[in-house]
Short mmCIF file of C-alpha atoms in Angstrom, two decimals:
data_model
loop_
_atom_site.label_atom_id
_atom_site.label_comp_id
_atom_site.label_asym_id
_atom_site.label_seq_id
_atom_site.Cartn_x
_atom_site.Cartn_y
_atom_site.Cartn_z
CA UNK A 543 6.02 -3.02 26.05
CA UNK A 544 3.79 -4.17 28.71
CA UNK A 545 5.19 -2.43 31.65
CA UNK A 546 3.42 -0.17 32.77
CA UNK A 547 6.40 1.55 34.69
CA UNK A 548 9.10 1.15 31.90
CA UNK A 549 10.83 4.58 30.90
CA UNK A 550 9.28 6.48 28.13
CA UNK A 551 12.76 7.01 26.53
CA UNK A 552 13.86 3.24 26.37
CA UNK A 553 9.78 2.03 25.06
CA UNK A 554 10.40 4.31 22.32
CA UNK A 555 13.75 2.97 21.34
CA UNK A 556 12.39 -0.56 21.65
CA UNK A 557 9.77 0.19 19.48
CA UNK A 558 12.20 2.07 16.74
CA UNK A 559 14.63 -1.04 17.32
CA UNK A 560 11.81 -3.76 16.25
CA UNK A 561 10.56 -1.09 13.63
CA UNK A 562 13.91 -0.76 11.70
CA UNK A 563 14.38 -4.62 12.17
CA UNK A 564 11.29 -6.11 10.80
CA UNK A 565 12.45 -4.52 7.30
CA UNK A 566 14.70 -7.09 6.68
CA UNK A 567 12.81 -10.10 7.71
CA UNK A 568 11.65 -13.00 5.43
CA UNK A 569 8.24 -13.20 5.82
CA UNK A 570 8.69 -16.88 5.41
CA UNK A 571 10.85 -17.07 8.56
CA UNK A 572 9.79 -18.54 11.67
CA UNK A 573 10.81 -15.65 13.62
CA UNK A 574 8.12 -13.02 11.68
CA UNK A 575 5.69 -15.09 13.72
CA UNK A 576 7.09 -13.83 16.68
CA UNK A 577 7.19 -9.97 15.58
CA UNK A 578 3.36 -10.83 14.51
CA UNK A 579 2.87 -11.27 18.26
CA UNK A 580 3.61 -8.37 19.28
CA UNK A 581 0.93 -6.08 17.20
CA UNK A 582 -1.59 -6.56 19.65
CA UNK A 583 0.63 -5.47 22.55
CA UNK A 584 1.60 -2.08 19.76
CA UNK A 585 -1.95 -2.00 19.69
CA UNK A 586 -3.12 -1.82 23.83
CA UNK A 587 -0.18 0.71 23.99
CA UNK A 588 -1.94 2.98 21.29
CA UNK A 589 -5.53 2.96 22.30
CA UNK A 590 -4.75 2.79 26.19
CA UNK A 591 -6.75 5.62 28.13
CA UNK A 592 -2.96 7.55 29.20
CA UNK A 593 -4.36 10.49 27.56
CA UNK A 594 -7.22 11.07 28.68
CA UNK A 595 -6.03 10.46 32.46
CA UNK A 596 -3.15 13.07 31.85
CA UNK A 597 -5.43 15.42 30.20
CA UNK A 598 -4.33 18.42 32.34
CA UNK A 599 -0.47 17.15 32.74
CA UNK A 600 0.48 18.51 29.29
CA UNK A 601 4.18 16.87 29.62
CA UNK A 602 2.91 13.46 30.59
CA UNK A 603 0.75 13.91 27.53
CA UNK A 604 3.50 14.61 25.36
CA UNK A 605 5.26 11.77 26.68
CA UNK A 606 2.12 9.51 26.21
CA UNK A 607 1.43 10.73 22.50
CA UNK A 608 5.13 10.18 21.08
CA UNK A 609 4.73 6.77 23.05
CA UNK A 610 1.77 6.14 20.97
CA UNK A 611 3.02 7.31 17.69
CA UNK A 612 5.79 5.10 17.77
CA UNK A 613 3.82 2.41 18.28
CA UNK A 614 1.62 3.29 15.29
CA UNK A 615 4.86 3.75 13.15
CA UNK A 616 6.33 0.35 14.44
CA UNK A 617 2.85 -1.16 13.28
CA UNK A 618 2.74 0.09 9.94
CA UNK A 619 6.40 -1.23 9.38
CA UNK A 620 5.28 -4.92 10.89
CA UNK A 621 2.33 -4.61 8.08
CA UNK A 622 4.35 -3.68 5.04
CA UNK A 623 7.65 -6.27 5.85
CA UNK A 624 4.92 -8.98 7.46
CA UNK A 625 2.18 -9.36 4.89
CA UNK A 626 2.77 -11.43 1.94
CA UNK A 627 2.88 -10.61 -1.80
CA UNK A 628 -0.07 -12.58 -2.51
CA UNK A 629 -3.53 -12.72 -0.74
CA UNK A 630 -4.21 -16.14 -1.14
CA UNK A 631 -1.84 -17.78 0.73
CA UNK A 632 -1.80 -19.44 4.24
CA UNK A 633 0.65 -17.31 5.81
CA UNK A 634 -1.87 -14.34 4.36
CA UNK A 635 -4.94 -15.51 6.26
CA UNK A 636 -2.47 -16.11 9.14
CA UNK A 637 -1.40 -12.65 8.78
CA UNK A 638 -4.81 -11.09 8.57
CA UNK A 639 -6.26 -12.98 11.70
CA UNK A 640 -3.74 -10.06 13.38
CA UNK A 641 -3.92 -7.13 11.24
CA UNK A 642 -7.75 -7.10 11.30
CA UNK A 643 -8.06 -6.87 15.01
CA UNK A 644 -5.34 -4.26 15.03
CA UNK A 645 -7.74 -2.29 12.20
CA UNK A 646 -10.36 -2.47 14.43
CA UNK A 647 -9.23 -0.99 17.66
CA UNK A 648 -7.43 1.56 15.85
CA UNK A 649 -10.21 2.65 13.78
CA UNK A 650 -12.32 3.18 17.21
CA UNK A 651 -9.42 5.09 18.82
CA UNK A 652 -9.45 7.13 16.13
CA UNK A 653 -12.92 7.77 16.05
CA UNK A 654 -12.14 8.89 19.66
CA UNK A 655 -9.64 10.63 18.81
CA UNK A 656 -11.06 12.65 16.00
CA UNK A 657 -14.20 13.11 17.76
CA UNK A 658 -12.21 14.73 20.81
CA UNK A 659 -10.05 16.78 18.70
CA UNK A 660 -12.90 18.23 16.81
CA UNK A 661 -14.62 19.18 20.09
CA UNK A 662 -11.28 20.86 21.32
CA UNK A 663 -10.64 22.85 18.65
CA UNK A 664 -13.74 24.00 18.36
CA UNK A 665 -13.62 25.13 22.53
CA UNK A 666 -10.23 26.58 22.14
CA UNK A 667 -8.34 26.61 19.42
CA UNK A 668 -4.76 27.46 21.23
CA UNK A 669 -5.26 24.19 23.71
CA UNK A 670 -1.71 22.06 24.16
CA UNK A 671 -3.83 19.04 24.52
CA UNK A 672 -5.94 19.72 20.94
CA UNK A 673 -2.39 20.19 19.35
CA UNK A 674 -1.44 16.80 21.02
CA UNK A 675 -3.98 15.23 19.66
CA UNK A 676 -3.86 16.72 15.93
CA UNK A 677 0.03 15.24 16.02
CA UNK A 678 -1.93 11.05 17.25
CA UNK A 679 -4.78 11.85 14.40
CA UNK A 680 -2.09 12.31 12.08
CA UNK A 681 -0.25 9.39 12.98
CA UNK A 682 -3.46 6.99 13.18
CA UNK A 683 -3.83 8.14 9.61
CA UNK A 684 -1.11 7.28 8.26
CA UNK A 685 -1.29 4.05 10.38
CA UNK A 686 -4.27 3.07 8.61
CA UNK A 687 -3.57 4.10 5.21
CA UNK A 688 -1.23 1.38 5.59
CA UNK A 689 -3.31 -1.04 6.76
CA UNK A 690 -5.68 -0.21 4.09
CA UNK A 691 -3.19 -0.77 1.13
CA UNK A 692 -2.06 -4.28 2.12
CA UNK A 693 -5.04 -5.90 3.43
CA UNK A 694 -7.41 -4.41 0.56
CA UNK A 695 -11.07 -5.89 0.06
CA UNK A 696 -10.53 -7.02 3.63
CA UNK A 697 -10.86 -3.60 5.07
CA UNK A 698 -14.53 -3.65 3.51
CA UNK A 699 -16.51 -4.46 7.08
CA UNK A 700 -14.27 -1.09 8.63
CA UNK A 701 -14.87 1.34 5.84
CA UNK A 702 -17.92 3.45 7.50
CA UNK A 703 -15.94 3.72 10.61
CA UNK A 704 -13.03 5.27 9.05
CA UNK A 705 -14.31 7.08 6.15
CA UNK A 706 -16.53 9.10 8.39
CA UNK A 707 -14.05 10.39 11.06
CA UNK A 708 -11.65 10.94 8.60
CA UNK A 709 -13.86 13.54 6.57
CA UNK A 710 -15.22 15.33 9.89
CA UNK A 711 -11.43 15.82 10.59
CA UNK A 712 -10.29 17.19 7.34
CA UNK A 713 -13.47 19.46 6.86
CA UNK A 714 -12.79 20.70 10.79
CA UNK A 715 -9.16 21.36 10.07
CA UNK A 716 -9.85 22.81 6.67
CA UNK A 717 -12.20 25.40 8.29
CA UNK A 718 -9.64 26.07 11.19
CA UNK A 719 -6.99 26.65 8.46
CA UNK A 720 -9.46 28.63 6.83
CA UNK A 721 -9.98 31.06 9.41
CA UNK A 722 -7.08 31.16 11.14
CA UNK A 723 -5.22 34.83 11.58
CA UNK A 724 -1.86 33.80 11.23
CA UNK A 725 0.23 32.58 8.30
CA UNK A 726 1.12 29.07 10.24
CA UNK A 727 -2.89 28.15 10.88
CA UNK A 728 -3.18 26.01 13.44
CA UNK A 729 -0.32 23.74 14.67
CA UNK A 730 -0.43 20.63 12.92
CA UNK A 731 -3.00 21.07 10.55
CA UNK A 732 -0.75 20.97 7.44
CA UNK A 733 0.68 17.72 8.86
CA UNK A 734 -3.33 16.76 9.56
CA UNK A 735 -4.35 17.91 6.34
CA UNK A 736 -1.23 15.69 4.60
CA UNK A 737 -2.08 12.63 6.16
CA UNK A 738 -5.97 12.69 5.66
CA UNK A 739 -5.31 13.18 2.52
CA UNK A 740 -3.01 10.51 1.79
CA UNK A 741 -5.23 7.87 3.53
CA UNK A 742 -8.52 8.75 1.65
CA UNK A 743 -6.01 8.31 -1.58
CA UNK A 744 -5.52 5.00 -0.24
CA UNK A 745 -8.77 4.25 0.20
CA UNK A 746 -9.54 5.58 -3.47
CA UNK A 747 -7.05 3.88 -5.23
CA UNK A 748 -7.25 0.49 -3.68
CA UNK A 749 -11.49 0.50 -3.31
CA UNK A 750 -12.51 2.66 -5.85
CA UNK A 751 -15.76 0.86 -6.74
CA UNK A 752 -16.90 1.04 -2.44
CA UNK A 753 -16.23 5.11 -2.17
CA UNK A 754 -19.30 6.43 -3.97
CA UNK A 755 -21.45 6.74 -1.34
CA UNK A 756 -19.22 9.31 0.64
CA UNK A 757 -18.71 11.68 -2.65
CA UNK A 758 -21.24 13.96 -1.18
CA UNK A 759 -19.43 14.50 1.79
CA UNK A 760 -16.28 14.09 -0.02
CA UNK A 761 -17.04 16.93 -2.54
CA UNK A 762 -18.52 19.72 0.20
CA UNK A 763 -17.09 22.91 -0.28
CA UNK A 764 -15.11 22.45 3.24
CA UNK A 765 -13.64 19.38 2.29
CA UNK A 766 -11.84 18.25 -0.79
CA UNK A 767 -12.25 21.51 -3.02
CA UNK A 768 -11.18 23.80 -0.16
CA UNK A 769 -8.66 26.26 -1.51
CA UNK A 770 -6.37 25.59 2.09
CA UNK A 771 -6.04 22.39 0.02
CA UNK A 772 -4.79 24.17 -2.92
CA UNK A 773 -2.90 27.04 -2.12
CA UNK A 774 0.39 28.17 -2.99
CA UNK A 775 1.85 27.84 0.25
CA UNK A 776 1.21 24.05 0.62
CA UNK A 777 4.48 23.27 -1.12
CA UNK A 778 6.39 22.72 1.55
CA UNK A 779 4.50 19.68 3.11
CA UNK A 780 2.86 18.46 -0.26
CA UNK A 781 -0.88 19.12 0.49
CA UNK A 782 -1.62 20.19 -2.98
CA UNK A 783 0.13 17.64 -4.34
CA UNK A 784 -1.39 15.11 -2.55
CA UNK A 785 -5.10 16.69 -3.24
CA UNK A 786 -4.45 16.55 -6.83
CA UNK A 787 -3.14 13.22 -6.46
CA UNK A 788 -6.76 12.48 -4.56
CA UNK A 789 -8.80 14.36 -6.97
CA UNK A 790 -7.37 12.47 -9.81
CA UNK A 791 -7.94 8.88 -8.22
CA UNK A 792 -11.40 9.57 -7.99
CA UNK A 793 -12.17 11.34 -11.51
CA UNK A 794 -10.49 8.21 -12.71
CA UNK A 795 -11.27 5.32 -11.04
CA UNK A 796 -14.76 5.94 -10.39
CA UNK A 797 -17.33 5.58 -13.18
CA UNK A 798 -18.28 8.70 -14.75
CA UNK A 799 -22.02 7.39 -14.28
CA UNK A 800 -21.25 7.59 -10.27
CA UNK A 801 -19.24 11.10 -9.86
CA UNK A 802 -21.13 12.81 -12.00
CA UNK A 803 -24.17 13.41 -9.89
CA UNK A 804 -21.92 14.10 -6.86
CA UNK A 805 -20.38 16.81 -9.13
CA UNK A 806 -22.73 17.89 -9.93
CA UNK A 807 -24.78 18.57 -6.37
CA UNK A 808 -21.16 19.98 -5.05
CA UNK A 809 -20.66 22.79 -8.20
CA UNK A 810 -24.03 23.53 -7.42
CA UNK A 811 -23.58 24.02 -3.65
CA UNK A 812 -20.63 26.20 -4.37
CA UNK A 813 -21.48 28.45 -7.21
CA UNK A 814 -25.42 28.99 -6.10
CA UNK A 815 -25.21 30.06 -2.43
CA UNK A 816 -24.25 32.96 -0.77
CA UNK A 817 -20.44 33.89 -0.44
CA UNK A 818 -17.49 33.43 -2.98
CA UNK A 819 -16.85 29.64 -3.46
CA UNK A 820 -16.09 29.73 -7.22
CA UNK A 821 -12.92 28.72 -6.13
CA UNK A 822 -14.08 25.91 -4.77
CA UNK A 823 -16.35 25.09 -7.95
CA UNK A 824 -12.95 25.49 -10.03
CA UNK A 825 -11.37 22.37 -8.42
CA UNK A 826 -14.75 19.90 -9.03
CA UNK A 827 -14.64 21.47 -12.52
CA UNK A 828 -11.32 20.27 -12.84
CA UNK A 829 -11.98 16.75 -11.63
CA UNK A 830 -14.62 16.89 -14.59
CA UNK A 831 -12.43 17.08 -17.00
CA UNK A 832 -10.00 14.56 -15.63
CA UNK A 833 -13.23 12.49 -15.38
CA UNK A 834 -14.37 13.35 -19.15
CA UNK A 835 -10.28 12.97 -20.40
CA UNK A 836 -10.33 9.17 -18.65
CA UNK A 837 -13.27 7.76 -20.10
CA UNK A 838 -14.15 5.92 -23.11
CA UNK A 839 -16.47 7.00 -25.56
CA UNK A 840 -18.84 4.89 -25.23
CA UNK A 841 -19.84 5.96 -21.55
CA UNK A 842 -19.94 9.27 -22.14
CA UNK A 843 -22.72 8.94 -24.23
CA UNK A 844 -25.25 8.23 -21.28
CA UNK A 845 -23.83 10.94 -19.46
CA UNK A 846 -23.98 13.79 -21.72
CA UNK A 847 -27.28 15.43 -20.49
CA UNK A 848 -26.00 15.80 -16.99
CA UNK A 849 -22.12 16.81 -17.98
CA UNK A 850 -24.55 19.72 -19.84
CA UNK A 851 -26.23 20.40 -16.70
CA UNK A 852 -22.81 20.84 -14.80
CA UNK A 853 -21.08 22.87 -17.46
CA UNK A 854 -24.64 25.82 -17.37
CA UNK A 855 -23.26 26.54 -13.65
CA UNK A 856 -19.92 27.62 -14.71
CA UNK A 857 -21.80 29.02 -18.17
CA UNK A 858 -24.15 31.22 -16.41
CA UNK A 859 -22.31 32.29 -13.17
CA UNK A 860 -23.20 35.67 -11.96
CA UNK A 861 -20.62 36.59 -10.15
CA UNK A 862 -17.67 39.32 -10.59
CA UNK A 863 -15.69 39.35 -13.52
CA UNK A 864 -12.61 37.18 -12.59
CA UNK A 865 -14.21 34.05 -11.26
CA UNK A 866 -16.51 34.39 -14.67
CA UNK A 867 -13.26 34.82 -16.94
CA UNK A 868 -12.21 31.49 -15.23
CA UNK A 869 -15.24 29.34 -15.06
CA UNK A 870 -15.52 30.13 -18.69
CA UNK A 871 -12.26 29.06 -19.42
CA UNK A 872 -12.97 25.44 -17.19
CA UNK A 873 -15.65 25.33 -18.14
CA UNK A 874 -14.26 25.74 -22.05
CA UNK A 875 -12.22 23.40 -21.56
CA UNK A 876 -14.78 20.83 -20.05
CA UNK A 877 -17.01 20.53 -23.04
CA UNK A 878 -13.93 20.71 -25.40
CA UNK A 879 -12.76 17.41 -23.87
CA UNK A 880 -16.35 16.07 -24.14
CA UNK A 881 -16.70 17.32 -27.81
CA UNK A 882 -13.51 15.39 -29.07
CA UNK A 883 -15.31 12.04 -27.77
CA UNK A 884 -18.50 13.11 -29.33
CA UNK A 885 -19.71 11.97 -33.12
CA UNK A 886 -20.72 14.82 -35.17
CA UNK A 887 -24.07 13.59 -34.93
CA UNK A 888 -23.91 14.01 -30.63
CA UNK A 889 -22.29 17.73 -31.10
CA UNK A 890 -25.78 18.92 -32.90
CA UNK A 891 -28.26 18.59 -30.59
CA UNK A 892 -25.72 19.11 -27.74
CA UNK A 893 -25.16 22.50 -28.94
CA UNK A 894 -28.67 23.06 -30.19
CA UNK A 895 -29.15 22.47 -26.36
CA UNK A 896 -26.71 25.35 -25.91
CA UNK A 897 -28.53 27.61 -27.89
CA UNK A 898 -31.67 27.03 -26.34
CA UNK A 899 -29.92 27.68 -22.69
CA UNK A 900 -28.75 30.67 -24.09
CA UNK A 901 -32.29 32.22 -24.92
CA UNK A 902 -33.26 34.16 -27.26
CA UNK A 903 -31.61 36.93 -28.66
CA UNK A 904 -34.48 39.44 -30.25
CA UNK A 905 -36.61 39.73 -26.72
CA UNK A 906 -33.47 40.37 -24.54
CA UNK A 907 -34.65 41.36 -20.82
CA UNK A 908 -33.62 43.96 -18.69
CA UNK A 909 -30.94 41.52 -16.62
CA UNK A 910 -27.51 40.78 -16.48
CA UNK A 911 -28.23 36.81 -16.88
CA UNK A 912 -29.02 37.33 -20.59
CA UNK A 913 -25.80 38.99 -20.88
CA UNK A 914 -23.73 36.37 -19.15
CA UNK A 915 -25.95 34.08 -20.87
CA UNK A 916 -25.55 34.62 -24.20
CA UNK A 917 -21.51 35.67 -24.08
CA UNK A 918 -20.70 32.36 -22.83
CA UNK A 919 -22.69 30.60 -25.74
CA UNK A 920 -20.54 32.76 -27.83
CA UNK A 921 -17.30 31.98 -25.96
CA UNK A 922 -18.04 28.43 -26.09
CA UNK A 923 -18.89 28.36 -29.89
CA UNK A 924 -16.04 30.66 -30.87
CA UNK A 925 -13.12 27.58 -28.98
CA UNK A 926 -15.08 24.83 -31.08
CA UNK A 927 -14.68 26.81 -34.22
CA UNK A 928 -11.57 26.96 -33.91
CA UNK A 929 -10.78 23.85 -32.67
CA UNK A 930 -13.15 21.89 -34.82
CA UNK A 931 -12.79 23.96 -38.31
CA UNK A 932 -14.75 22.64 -40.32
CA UNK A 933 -16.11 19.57 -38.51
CA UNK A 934 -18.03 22.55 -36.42
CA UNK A 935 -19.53 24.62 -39.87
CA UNK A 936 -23.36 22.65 -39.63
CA UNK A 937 -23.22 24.02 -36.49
CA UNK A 938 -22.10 27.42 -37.06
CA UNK A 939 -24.36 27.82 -40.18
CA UNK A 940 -27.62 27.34 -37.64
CA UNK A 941 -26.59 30.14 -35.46
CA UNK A 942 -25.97 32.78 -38.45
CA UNK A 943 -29.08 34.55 -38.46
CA UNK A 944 -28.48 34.67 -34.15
CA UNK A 945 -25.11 36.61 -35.23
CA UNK A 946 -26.74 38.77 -37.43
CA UNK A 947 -29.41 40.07 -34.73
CA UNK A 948 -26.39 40.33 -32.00
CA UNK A 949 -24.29 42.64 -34.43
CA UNK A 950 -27.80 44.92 -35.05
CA UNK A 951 -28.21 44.58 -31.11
CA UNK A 952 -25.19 45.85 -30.43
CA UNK A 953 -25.05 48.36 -32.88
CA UNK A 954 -28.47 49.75 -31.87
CA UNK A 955 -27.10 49.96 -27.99
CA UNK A 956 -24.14 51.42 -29.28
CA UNK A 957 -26.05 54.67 -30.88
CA UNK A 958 -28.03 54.71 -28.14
CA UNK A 959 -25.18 55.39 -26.17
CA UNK A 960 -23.58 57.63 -28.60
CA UNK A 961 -26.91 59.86 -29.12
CA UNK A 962 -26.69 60.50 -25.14
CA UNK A 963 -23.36 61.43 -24.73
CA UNK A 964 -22.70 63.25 -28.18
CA UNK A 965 -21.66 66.34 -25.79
CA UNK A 966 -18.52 64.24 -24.28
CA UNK A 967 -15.84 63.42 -26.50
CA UNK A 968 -15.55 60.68 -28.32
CA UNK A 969 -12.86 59.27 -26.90
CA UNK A 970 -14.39 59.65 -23.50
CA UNK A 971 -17.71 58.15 -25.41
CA UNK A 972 -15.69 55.02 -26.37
CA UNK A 973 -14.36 53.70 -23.26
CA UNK A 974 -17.57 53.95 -21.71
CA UNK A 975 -19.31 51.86 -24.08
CA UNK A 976 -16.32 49.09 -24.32
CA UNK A 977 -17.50 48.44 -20.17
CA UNK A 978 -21.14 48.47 -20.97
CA UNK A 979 -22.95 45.10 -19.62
CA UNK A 980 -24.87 45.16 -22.80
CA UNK A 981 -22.02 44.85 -24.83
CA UNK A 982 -20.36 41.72 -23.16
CA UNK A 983 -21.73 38.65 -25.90
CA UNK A 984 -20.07 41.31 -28.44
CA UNK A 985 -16.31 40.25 -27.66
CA UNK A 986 -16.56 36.68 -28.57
CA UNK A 987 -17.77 37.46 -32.13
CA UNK A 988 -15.40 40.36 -33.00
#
């Protein structure tokens, strides 16, 4: 591993030798001190400088990067046959003097790495050398996510320095996939997208409680809720999967009281700037309700006035019709899952809150928000009715007189209408009025 001259093809099968062969070794044995020896020499091979001294010898940087990811794979199968069961042992500490080190460099390579690739991507996005180094990001990903789920709290002191390369990467690639004019993106970036994924899991699932203050970033509308995340196509390499899988280990490991705010600001950042993110706003909606579905009843309660403020951004979005139609239905769905963890005496003066949102209904202004406004109020009370039955009828009983002056509203645009175009014929008349803004907070009542 240390010669500098050996051939390419016999380091890598020397590396895949010792990978497949650590597997079945006793961690107890004397000789897994000897395969522990070897990490840092796995180590100096991966972070060497050979690629950026072959930068414009494309082969010899092939040759260097499937060097290097070898070396990464043979590390993360020392680290998952080495490290023992428990974390309080001897042999534990012994293997962690090792492992951390080998953390270290390889969370500053890929720092370098990340940092590098981002630049050439941006400068060209058809350069050999940027797709060379997608392929070693990847790797060093995965590399780590290992690392990360056997050593655990250790990892604490490296978390900065991984979290934020590894979030510059995936909202660079996610914006590359974005944009890119051909079906296939950019080479790689599934694969990239895959293994980002996977290690922020890792991270998520094995330090929950340490991953708050990155929500912000994590939660961006480039990031995590990007729709290259969630398409249809991602089947094949199990992106969506494994952004579900992400999505869900942070809506329910992380204390409501924590992800709510960073909901919150990232809803807000998608639904109320310019350009069409609902999508986006549809997959931290989502995470809501995973939230909302994995928490106890007790702390909810706390958390009620700002679940309200989320749910009033998918409520009152003004945008077209479909991305209404299915933020009303998240958002629906939302404050259903909230309700069934409510008492009857929370639901009042959470819906009394509702109706106040809504405005009122006599001195309606000339706008579409009143519209929006008041048809979602009706939406949302119309699922609790009939969910709810009769747990809901207090609460439909002080919104009677509101349905009252909606039917006279309605019926007093509706002549309106019909007084102006008594020359067309009625059926004509009809249709037209059934697409009238005005009309929208009718449907939920009828």
């Amino acid at each position: 591993l240390l010669d500098e001259q050996a051939d390419a093809y016999i380091l890598k099968k020397s590396m895949r030798l010792l990978a497949n062969r650590v597997t079945d070794m006793d961690t107890d044995s004397p000789e897994s001190l000897l395969f522990l020896d070897m990490v840092p020499d796995l180590v100096s091979l991966v972070t060497s400088d050979g690629v950026a001294a072959e930068k414009e010898a494309i082969t010899g940087n092939r040759r260097n990067i499937m060097l290097k990811q070898g070396a990464l794979m043979a590390i993360e199968s020392f680290v998952r046959a080495l490290y023992p069961s428990t974390d309080k042992s001897r042999l534990a500490s012994t293997m962690a003097s090792v492992f951390l080190p080998a953390l270290s460099s390889l969370t500053k390579f890929m720092d370098k790495t990340a940092r590098g690739w981002i630049k050439d991507s941006v400068e060209n996005e058809e350069s050999e050398f940027g797709d060379a180094e997608c392929q070693l990001l990847s790797s060093l990903s995965l590399c780590i996510s290992s690392l990360i789920m056997t050593l655990k709290a250790k990892c604490l002191p490296h978390l900065p320095s991984i979290l934020k390369p590894l979030l510059k990467s995936l909202q660079s690639v996610n914006v590359l996939m974005d944009d890119a004019e051909d079906e296939e993106g950019i080479r790689g970036g599934d694969l990239l997208q895959l293994s980002i994924v996977k290690t922020l899991s890792a991270v998520a699932n094995t330090l929950p409680q340490f991953i708050p203050p990155y929500l912000d970033s994590l939660l961006s509308e480039d990031t995590l809720p990007s729709p290259t995340l969630h398409g249809e196509d991602k089947d094949e390499l199990s992106v969506n999967a494994a952004a579900v899988e992400l999505e869900t280990a942070l809506a329910t490991k992380v204390p409501i009281r924590q992800l709510i705010l960073p909901l919150f600001k990232g809803a807000t950042r998608c639904l109320e700037t310019e350009g069409t993110r609902w999508k986006e706003a549809m997959s931290i909606f989502g995470m809501l309700k995973v939230a909302i579905d994995s928490t106890e009843r007790s702390a909810l309660a706390p958390v009620v006035g700002k679940i309200f403020n989320c749910l009033v951004l998918a409520y009152g979005y003004q945008g077209d019709s479909e991305a209404r139609k299915a933020l009303l239905q998240i958002g629906n769905k939302c404050l259903l899952a909230l309700v069934m963890k409510l008492s009857e005496s929370q639901l009042r003066p959470l819906y009394a809150r509702f109706r106040e949102w809504r405005g009122d209904i006599k001195d309606v202004p000339d706008n579409n928000e009143s519209a929006i406004r008041r048809h979602a109020f009706w939406s949302l009370s119309a699922q609790l009715s009939r969910t709810l039955r009769s747990i809901f009828l207090p609460c439909t009983t002080s919104v009677i007189s509101d349905i009252i002056d909606e039917l006279e509203i309605a019926v007093s645009i509706m002549g309106s209408k019909f007084n102006e175009t008594k020359k067309r014929r009625i059926e004509e008349d009809t249709e037209s009025l059934t697409d009238t803004q005005e009309l929208l907070p009718l449907q939920p009542l009828l």
